[in-house]
JSON list of C-alpha atoms in Angstrom, two decimals:
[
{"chain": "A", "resi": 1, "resn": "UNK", "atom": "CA", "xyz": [0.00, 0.00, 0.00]},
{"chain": "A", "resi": 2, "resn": "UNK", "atom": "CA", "xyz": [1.18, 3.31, -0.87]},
{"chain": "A", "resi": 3, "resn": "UNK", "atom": "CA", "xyz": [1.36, 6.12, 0.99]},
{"chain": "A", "resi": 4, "resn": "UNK", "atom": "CA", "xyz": [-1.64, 7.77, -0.22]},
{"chain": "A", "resi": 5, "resn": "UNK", "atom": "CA", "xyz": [-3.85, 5.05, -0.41]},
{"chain": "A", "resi": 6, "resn": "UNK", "atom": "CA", "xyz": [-2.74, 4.77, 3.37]},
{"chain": "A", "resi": 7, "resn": "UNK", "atom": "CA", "xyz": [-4.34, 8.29, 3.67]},
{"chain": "A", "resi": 8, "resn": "UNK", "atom": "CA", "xyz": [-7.62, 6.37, 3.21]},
{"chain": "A", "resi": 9, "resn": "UNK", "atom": "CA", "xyz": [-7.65, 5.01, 6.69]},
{"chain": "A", "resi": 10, "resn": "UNK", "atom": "CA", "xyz": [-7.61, 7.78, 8.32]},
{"chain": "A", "resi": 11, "resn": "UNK", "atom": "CA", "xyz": [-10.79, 9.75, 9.47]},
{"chain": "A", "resi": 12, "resn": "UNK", "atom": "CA", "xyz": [-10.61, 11.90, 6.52]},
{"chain": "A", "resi": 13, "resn": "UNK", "atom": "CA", "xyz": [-9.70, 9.14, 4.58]},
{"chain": "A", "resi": 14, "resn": "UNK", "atom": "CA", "xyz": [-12.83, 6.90, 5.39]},
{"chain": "A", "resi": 15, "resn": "UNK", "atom": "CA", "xyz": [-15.03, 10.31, 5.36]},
{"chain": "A", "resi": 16, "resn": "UNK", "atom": "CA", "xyz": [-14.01, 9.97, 1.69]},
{"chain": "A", "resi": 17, "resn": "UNK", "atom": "CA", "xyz": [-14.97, 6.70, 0.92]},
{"chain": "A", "resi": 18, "resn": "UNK", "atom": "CA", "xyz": [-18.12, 7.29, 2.53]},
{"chain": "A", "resi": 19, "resn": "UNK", "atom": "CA", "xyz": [-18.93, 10.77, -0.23]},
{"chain": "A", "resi": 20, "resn": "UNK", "atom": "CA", "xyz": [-17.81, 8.06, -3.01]},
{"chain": "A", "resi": 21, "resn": "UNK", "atom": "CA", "xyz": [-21.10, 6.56, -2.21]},
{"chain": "A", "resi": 22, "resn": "UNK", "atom": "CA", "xyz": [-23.02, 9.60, -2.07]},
{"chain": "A", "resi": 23, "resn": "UNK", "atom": "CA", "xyz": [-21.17, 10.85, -5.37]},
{"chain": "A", "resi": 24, "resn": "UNK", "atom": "CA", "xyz": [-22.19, 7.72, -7.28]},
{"chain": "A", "resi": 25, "resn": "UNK", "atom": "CA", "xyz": [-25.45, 9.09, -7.68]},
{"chain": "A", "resi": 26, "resn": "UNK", "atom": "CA", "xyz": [-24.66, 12.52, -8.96]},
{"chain": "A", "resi": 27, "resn": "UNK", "atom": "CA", "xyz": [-24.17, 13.15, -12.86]},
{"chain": "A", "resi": 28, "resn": "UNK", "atom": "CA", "xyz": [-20.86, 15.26, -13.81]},
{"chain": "A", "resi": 29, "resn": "UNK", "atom": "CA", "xyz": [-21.91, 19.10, -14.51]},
{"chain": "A", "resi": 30, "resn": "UNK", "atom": "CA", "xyz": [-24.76, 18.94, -11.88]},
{"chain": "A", "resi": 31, "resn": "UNK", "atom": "CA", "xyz": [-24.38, 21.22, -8.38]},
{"chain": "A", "resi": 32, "resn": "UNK", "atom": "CA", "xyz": [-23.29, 19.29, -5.44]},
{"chain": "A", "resi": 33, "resn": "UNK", "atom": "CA", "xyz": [-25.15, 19.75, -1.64]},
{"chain": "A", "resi": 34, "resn": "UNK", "atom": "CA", "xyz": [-23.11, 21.87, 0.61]},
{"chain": "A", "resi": 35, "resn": "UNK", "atom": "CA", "xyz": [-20.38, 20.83, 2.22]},
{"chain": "A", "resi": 36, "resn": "UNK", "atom": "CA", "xyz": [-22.38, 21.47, 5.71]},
{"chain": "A", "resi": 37, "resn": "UNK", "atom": "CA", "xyz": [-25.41, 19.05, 3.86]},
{"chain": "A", "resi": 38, "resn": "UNK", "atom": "CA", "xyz": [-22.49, 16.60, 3.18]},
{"chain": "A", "resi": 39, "resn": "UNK", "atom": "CA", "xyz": [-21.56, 16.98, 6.84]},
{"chain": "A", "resi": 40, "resn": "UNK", "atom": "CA", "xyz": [-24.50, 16.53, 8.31]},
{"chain": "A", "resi": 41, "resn": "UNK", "atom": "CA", "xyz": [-25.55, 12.91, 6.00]},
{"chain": "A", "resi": 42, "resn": "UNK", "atom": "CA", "xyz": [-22.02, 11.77, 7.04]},
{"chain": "A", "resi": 43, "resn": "UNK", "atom": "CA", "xyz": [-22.11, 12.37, 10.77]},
{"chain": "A", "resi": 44, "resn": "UNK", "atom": "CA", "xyz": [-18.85, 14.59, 11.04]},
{"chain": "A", "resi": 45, "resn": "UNK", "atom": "CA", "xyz": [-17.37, 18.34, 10.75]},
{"chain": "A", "resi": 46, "resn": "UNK", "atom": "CA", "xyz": [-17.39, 20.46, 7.67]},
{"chain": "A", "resi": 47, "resn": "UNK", "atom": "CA", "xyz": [-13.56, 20.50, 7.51]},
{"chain": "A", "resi": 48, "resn": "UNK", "atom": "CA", "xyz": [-13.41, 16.68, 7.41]},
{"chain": "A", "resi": 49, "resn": "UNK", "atom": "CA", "xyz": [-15.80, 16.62, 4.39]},
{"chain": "A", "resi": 50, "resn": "UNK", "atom": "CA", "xyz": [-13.50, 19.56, 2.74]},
{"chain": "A", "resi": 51, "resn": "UNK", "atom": "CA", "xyz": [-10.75, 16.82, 3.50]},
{"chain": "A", "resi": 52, "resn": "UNK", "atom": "CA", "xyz": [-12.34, 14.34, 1.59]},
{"chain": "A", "resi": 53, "resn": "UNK", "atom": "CA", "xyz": [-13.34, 16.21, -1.64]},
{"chain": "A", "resi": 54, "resn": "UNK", "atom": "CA", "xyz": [-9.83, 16.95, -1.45]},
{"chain": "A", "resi": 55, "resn": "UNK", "atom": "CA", "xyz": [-8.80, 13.70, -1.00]},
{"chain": "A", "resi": 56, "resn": "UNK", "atom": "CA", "xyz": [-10.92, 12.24, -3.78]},
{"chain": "A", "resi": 57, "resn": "UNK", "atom": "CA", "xyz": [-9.59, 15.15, -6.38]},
{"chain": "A", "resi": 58, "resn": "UNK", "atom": "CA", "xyz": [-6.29, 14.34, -5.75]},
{"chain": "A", "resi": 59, "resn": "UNK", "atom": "CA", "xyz": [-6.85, 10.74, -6.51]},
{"chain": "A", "resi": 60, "resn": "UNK", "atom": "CA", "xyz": [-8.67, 11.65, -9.90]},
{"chain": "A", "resi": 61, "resn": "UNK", "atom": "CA", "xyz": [-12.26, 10.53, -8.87]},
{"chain": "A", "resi": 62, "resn": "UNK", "atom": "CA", "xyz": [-13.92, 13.46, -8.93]},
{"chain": "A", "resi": 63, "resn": "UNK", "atom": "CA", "xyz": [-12.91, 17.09, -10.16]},
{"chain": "A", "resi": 64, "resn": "UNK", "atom": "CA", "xyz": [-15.00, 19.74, -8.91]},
{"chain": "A", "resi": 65, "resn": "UNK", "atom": "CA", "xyz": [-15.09, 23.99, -9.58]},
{"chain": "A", "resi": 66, "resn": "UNK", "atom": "CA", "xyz": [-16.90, 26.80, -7.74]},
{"chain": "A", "resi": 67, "resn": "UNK", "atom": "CA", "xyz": [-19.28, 28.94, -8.92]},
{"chain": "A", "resi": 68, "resn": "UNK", "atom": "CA", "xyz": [-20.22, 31.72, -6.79]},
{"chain": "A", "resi": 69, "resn": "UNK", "atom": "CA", "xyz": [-23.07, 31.83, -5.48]},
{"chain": "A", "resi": 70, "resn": "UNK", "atom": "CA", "xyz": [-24.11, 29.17, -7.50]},
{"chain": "A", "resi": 71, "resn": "UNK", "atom": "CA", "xyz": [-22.19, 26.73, -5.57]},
{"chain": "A", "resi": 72, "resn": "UNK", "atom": "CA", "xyz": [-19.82, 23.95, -6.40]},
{"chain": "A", "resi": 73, "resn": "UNK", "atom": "CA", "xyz": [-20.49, 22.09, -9.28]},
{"chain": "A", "resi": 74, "resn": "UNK", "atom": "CA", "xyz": [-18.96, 18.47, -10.45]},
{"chain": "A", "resi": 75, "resn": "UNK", "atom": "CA", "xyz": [-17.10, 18.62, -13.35]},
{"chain": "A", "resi": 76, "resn": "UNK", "atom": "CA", "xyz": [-15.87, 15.20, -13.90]},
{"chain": "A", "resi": 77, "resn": "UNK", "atom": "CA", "xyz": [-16.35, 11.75, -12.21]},
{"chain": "A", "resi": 78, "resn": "UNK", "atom": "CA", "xyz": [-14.60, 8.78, -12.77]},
{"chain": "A", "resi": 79, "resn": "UNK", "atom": "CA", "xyz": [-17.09, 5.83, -11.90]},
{"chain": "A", "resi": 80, "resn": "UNK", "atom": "CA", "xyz": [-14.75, 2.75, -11.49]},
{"chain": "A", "resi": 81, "resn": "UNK", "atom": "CA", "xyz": [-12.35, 5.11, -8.93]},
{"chain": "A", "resi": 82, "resn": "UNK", "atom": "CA", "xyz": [-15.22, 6.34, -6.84]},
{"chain": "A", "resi": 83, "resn": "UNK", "atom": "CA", "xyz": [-16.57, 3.05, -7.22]},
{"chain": "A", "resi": 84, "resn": "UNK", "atom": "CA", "xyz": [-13.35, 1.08, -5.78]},
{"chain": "A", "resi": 85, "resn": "UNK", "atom": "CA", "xyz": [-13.07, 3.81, -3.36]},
{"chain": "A", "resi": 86, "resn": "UNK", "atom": "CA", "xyz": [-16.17, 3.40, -1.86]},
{"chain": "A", "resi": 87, "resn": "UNK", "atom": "CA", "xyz": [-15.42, -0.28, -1.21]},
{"chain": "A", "resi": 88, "resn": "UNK", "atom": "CA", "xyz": [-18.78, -1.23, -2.20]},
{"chain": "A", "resi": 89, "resn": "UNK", "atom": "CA", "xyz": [-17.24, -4.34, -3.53]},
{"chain": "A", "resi": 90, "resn": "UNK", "atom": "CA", "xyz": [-18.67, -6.35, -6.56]},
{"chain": "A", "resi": 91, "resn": "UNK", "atom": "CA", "xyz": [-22.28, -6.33, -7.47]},
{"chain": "A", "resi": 92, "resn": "UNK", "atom": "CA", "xyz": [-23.66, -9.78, -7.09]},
{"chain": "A", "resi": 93, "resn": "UNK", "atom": "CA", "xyz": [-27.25, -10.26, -9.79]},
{"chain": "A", "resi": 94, "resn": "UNK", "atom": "CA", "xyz": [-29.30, -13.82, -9.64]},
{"chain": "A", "resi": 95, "resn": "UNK", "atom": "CA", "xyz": [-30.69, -14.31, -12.58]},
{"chain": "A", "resi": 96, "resn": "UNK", "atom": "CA", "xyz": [-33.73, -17.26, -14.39]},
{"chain": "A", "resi": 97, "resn": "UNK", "atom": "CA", "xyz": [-31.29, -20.39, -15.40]},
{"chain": "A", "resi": 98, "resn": "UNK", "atom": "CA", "xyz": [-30.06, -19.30, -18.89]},
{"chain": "A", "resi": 99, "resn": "UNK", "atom": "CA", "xyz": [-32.04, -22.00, -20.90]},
{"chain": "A", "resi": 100, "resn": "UNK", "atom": "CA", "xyz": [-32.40, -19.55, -24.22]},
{"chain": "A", "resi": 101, "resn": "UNK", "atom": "CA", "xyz": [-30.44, -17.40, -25.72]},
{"chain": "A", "resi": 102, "resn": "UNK", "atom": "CA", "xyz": [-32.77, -14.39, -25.04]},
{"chain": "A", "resi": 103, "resn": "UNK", "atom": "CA", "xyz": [-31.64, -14.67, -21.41]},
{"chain": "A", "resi": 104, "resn": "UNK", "atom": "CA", "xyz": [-28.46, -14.83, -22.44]},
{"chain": "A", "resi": 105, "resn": "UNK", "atom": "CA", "xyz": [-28.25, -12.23, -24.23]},
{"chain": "A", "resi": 106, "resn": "UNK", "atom": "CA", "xyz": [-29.77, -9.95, -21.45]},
{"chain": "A", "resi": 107, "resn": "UNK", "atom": "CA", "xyz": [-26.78, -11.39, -19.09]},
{"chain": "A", "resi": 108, "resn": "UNK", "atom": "CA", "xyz": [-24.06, -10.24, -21.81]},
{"chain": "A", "resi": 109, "resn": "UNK", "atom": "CA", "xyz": [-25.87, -6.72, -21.75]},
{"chain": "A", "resi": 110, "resn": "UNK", "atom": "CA", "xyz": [-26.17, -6.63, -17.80]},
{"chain": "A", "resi": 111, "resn": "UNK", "atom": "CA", "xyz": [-22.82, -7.27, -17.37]},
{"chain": "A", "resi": 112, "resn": "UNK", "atom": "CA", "xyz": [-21.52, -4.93, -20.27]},
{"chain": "A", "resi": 113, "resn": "UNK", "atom": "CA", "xyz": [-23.86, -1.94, -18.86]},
{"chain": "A", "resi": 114, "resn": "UNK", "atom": "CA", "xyz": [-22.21, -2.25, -15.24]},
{"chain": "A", "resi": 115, "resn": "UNK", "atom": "CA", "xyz": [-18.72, -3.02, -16.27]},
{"chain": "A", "resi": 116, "resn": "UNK", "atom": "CA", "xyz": [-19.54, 0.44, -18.65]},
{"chain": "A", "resi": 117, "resn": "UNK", "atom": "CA", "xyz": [-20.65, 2.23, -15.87]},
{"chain": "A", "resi": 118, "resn": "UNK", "atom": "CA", "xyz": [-17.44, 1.00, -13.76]},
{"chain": "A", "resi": 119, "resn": "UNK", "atom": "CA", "xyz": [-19.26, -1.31, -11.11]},
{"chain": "A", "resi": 120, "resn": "UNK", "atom": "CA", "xyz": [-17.68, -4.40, -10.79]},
{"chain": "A", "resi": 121, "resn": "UNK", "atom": "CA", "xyz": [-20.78, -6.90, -11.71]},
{"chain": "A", "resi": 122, "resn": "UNK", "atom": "CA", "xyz": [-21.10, -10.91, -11.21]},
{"chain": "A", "resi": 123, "resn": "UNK", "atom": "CA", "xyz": [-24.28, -12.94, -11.86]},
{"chain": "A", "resi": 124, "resn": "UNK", "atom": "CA", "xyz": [-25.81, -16.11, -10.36]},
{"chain": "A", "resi": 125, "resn": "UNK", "atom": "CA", "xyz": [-28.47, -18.34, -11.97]},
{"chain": "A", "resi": 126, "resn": "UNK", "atom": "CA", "xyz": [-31.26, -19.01, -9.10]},
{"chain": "A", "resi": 127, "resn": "UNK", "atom": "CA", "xyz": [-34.24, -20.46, -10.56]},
{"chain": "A", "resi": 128, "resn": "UNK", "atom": "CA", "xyz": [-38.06, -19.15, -9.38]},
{"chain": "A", "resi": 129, "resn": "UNK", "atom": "CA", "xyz": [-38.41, -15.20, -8.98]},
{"chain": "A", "resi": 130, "resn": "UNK", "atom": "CA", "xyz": [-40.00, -16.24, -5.31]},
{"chain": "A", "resi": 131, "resn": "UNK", "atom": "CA", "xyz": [-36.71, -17.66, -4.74]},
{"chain": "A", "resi": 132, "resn": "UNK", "atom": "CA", "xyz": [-34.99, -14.69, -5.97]},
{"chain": "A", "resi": 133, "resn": "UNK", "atom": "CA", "xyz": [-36.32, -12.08, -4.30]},
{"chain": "A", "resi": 134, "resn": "UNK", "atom": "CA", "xyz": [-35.94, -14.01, -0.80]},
{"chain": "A", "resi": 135, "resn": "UNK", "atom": "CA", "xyz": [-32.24, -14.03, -1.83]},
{"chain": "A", "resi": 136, "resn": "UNK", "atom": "CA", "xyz": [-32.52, -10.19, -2.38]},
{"chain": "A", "resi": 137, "resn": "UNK", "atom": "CA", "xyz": [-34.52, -9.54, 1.16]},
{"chain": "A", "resi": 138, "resn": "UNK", "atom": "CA", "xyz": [-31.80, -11.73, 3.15]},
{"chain": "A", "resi": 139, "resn": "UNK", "atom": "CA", "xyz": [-28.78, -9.86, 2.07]},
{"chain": "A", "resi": 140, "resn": "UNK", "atom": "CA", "xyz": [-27.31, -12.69, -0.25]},
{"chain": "A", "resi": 141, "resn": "UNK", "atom": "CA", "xyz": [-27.49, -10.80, -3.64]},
{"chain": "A", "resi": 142, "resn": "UNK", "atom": "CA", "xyz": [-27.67, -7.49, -4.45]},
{"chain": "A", "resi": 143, "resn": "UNK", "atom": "CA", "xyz": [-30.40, -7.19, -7.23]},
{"chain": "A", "resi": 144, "resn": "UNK", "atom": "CA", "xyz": [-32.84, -9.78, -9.15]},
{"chain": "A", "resi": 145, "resn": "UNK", "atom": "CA", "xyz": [-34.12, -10.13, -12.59]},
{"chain": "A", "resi": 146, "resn": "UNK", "atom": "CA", "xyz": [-37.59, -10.54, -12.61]},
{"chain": "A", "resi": 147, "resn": "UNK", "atom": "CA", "xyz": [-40.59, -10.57, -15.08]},
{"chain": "A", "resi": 148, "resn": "UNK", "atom": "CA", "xyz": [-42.34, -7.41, -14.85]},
{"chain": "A", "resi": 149, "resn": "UNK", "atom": "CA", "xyz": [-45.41, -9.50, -14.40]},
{"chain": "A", "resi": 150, "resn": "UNK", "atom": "CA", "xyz": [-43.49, -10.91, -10.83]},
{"chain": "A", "resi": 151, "resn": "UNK", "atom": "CA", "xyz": [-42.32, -7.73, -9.93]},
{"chain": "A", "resi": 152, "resn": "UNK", "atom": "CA", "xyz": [-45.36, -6.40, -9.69]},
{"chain": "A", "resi": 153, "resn": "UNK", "atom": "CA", "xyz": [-46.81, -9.11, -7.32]},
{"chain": "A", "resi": 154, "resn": "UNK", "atom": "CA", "xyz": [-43.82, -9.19, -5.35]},
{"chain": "A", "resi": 155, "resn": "UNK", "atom": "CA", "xyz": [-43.46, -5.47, -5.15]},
{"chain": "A", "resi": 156, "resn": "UNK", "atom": "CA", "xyz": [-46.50, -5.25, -3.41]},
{"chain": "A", "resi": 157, "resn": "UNK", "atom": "CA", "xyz": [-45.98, -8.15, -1.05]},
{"chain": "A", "resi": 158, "resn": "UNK", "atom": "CA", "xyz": [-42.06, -7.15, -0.04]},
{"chain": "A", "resi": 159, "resn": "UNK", "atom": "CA", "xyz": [-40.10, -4.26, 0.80]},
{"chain": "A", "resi": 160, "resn": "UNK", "atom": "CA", "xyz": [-38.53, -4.31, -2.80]},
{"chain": "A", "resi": 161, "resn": "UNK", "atom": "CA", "xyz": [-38.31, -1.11, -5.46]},
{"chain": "A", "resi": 162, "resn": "UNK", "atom": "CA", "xyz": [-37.92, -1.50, -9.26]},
{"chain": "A", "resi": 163, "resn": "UNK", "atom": "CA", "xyz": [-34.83, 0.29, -10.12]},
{"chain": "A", "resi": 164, "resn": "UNK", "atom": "CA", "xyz": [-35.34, -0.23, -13.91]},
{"chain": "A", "resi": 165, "resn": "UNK", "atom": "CA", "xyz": [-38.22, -1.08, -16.72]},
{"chain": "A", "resi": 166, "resn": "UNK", "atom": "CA", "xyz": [-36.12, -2.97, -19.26]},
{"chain": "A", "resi": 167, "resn": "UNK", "atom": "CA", "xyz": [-39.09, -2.78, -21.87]},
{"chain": "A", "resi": 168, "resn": "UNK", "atom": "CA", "xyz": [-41.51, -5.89, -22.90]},
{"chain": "A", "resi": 169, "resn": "UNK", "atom": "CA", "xyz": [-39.93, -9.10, -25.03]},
{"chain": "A", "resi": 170, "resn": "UNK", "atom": "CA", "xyz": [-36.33, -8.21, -22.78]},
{"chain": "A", "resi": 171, "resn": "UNK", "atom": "CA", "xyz": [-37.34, -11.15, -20.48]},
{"chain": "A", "resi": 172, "resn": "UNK", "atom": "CA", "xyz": [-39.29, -13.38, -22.43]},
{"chain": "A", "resi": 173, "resn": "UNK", "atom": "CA", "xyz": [-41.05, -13.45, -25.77]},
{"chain": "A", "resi": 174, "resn": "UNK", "atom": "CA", "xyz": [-44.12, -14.62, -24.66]},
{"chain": "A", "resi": 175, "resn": "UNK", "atom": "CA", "xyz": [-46.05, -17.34, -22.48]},
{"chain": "A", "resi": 176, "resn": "UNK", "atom": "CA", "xyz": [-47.67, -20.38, -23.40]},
{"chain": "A", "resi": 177, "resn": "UNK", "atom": "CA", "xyz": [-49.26, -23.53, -22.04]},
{"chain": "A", "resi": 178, "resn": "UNK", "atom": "CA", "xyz": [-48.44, -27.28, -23.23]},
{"chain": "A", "resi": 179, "resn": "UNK", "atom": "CA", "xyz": [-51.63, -29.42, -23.20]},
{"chain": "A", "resi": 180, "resn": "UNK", "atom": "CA", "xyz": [-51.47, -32.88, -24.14]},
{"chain": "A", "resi": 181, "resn": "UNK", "atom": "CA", "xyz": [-52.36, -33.65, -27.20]},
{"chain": "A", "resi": 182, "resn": "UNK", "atom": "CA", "xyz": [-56.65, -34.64, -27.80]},
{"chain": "A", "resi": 183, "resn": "UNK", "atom": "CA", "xyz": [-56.81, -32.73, -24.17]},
{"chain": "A", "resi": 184, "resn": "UNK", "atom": "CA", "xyz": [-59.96, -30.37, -23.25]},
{"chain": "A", "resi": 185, "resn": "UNK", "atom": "CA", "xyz": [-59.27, -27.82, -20.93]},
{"chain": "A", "resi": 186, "resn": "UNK", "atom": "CA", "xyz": [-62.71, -28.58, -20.04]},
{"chain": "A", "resi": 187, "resn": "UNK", "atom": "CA", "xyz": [-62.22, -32.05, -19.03]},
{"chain": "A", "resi": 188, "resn": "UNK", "atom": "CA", "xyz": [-63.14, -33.04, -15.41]},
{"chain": "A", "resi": 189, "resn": "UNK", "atom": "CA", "xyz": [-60.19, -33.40, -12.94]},
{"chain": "A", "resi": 190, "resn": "UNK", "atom": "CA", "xyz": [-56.89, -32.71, -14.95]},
{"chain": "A", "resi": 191, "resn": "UNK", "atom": "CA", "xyz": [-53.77, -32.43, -13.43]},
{"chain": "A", "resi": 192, "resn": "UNK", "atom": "CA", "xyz": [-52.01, -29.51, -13.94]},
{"chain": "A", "resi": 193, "resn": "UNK", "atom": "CA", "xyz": [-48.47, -29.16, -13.34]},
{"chain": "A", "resi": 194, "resn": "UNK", "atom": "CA", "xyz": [-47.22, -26.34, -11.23]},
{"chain": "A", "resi": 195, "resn": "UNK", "atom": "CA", "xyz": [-44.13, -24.68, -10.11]},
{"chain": "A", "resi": 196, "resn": "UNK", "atom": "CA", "xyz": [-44.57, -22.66, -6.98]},
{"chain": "A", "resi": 197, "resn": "UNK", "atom": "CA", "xyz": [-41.33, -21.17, -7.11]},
{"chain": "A", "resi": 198, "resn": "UNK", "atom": "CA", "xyz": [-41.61, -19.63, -9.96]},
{"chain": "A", "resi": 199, "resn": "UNK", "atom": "CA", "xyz": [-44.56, -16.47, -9.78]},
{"chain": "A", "resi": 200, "resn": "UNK", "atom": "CA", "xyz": [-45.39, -16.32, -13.37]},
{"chain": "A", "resi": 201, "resn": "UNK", "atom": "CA", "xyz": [-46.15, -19.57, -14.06]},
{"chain": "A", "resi": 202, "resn": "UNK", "atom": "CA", "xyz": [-48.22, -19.74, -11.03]},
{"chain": "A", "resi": 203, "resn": "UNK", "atom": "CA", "xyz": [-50.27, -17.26, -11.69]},
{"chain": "A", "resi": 204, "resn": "UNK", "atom": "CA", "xyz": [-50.50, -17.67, -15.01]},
{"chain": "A", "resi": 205, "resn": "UNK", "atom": "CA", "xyz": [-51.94, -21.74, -14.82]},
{"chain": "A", "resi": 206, "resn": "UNK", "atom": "CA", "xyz": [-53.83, -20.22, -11.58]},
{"chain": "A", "resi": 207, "resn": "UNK", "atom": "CA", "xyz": [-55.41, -17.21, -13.72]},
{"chain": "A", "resi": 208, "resn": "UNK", "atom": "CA", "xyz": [-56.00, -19.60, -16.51]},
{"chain": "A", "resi": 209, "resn": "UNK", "atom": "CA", "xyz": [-58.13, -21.85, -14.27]},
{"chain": "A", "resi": 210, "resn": "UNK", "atom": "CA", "xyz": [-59.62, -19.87, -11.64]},
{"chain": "A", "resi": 211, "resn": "UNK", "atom": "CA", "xyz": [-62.87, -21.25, -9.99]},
{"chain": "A", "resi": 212, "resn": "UNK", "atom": "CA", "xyz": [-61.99, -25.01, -10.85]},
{"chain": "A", "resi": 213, "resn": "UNK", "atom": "CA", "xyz": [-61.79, -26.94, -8.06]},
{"chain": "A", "resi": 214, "resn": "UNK", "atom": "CA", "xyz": [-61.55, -30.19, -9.77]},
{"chain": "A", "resi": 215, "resn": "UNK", "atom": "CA", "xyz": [-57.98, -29.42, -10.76]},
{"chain": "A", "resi": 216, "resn": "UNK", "atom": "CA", "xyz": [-55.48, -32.23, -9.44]},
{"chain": "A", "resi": 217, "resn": "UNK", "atom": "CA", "xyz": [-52.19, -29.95, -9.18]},
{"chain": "A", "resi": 218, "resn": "UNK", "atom": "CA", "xyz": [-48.61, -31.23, -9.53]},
{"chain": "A", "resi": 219, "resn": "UNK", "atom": "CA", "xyz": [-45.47, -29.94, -8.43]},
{"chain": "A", "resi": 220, "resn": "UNK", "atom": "CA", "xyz": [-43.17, -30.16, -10.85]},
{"chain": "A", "resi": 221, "resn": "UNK", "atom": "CA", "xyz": [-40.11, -28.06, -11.92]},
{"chain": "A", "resi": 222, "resn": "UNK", "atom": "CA", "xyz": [-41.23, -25.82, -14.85]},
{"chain": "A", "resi": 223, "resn": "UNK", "atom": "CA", "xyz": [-37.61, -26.95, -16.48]}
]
């Protein structure tokens, strides 16, 4: 370790990683909050936040000018710097099981978006969007891919946000049902085949035949 990034350990030092975070959201040529705002979100003095803009200029994360009364405005950022800075470490994504290349393709773009945006960016493959989120609300992964069709169902039953609409036909193309073949759907006690980990296809096959109670259901892995 050299000696300035030793100058990260020290109060100042830390203060700094901590306004790497807080600069991560903030676009370059946008006003910054006062230092005494700054101060106040961090938990420590004015002249320790001045500290750590300095601190962060000098490592080429961030370059900053006055304005006046206008106040200080952020010139440049350098994402991947603030980013390693801030020792948020890498961003871990489950993903559906990648059986098509539509979901493999959205991997290749996930990771290519982050790694553009300089956040270091891993996936896992989990399979079931209940099973995803529950990795999301116990700390295990940082963010899911869901259907926008789950999302909205689990939204409403977890303390989850969508951070981004990726558009329809992203996720999937579309949904279907297999029926074997000479099959009514209006024959007297099928048996349906159902995956409760996974929300759409529940409530899909549970939309599709609500009010039956003559339905023999299965469990079975929608793989």
């Amino acid at each position: 370790m050299d000696d300035f990034d030793s100058r990260f350990l020290t109060r100042n030092g830390l203060a700094a990683r901590q306004l790497a975070v807080l600069l991560l959201n903030h676009e370059p040529d946008t006003r910054l909050p006062r230092v005494r705002d700054f101060a106040e979100e961090l938990g420590c003095g004015n002249g320790t936040v001045q500290a750590a803009l300095q601190l962060l200029e000098e490592s080429g994360a961030i370059t900053t000018t006055a304005r006046g009364h206008l106040g200080t405005f952020l010139v440049r950022s350098d994402r991947a710097v603030l980013w390693r800075l801030s020792g948020l470490g890498t961003l871990l994504a489950a993903m559906p099981l990648p059986y098509s290349r539509r979901y493999e393709g959205l991997a290749t773009g996930l990771r290519g978006a982050f790694e553009q945006a300089g956040a270091p960016f891993a996936v896992t493959f989990m399979r079931g969007a209940g099973a995803r989120t529950a990795a999301l609300l116990e700390g295990k992964v940082d963010l899911v891919v869901l259907s926008r069709f789950a999302a909205d169902q689990l939204i409403a039953d977890h303390p989850v946000e969508l951070v981004a609409d990726l558009g329809p036909a992203t996720y999937v193309g579309a949904h279907g049902m297999l029926v074997r073949h000479g099959v009514d759907l209006e024959t007297p006690g099928l048996r349906v085949a159902v995956d409760h980990t996974s929300e759409d296809l529940r409530m899909l096959v549970e939309r599709v035949f609500a009010g039956r109670r003559d339905i023999e259901w299965r469990e079975v892995s929608y793989m």
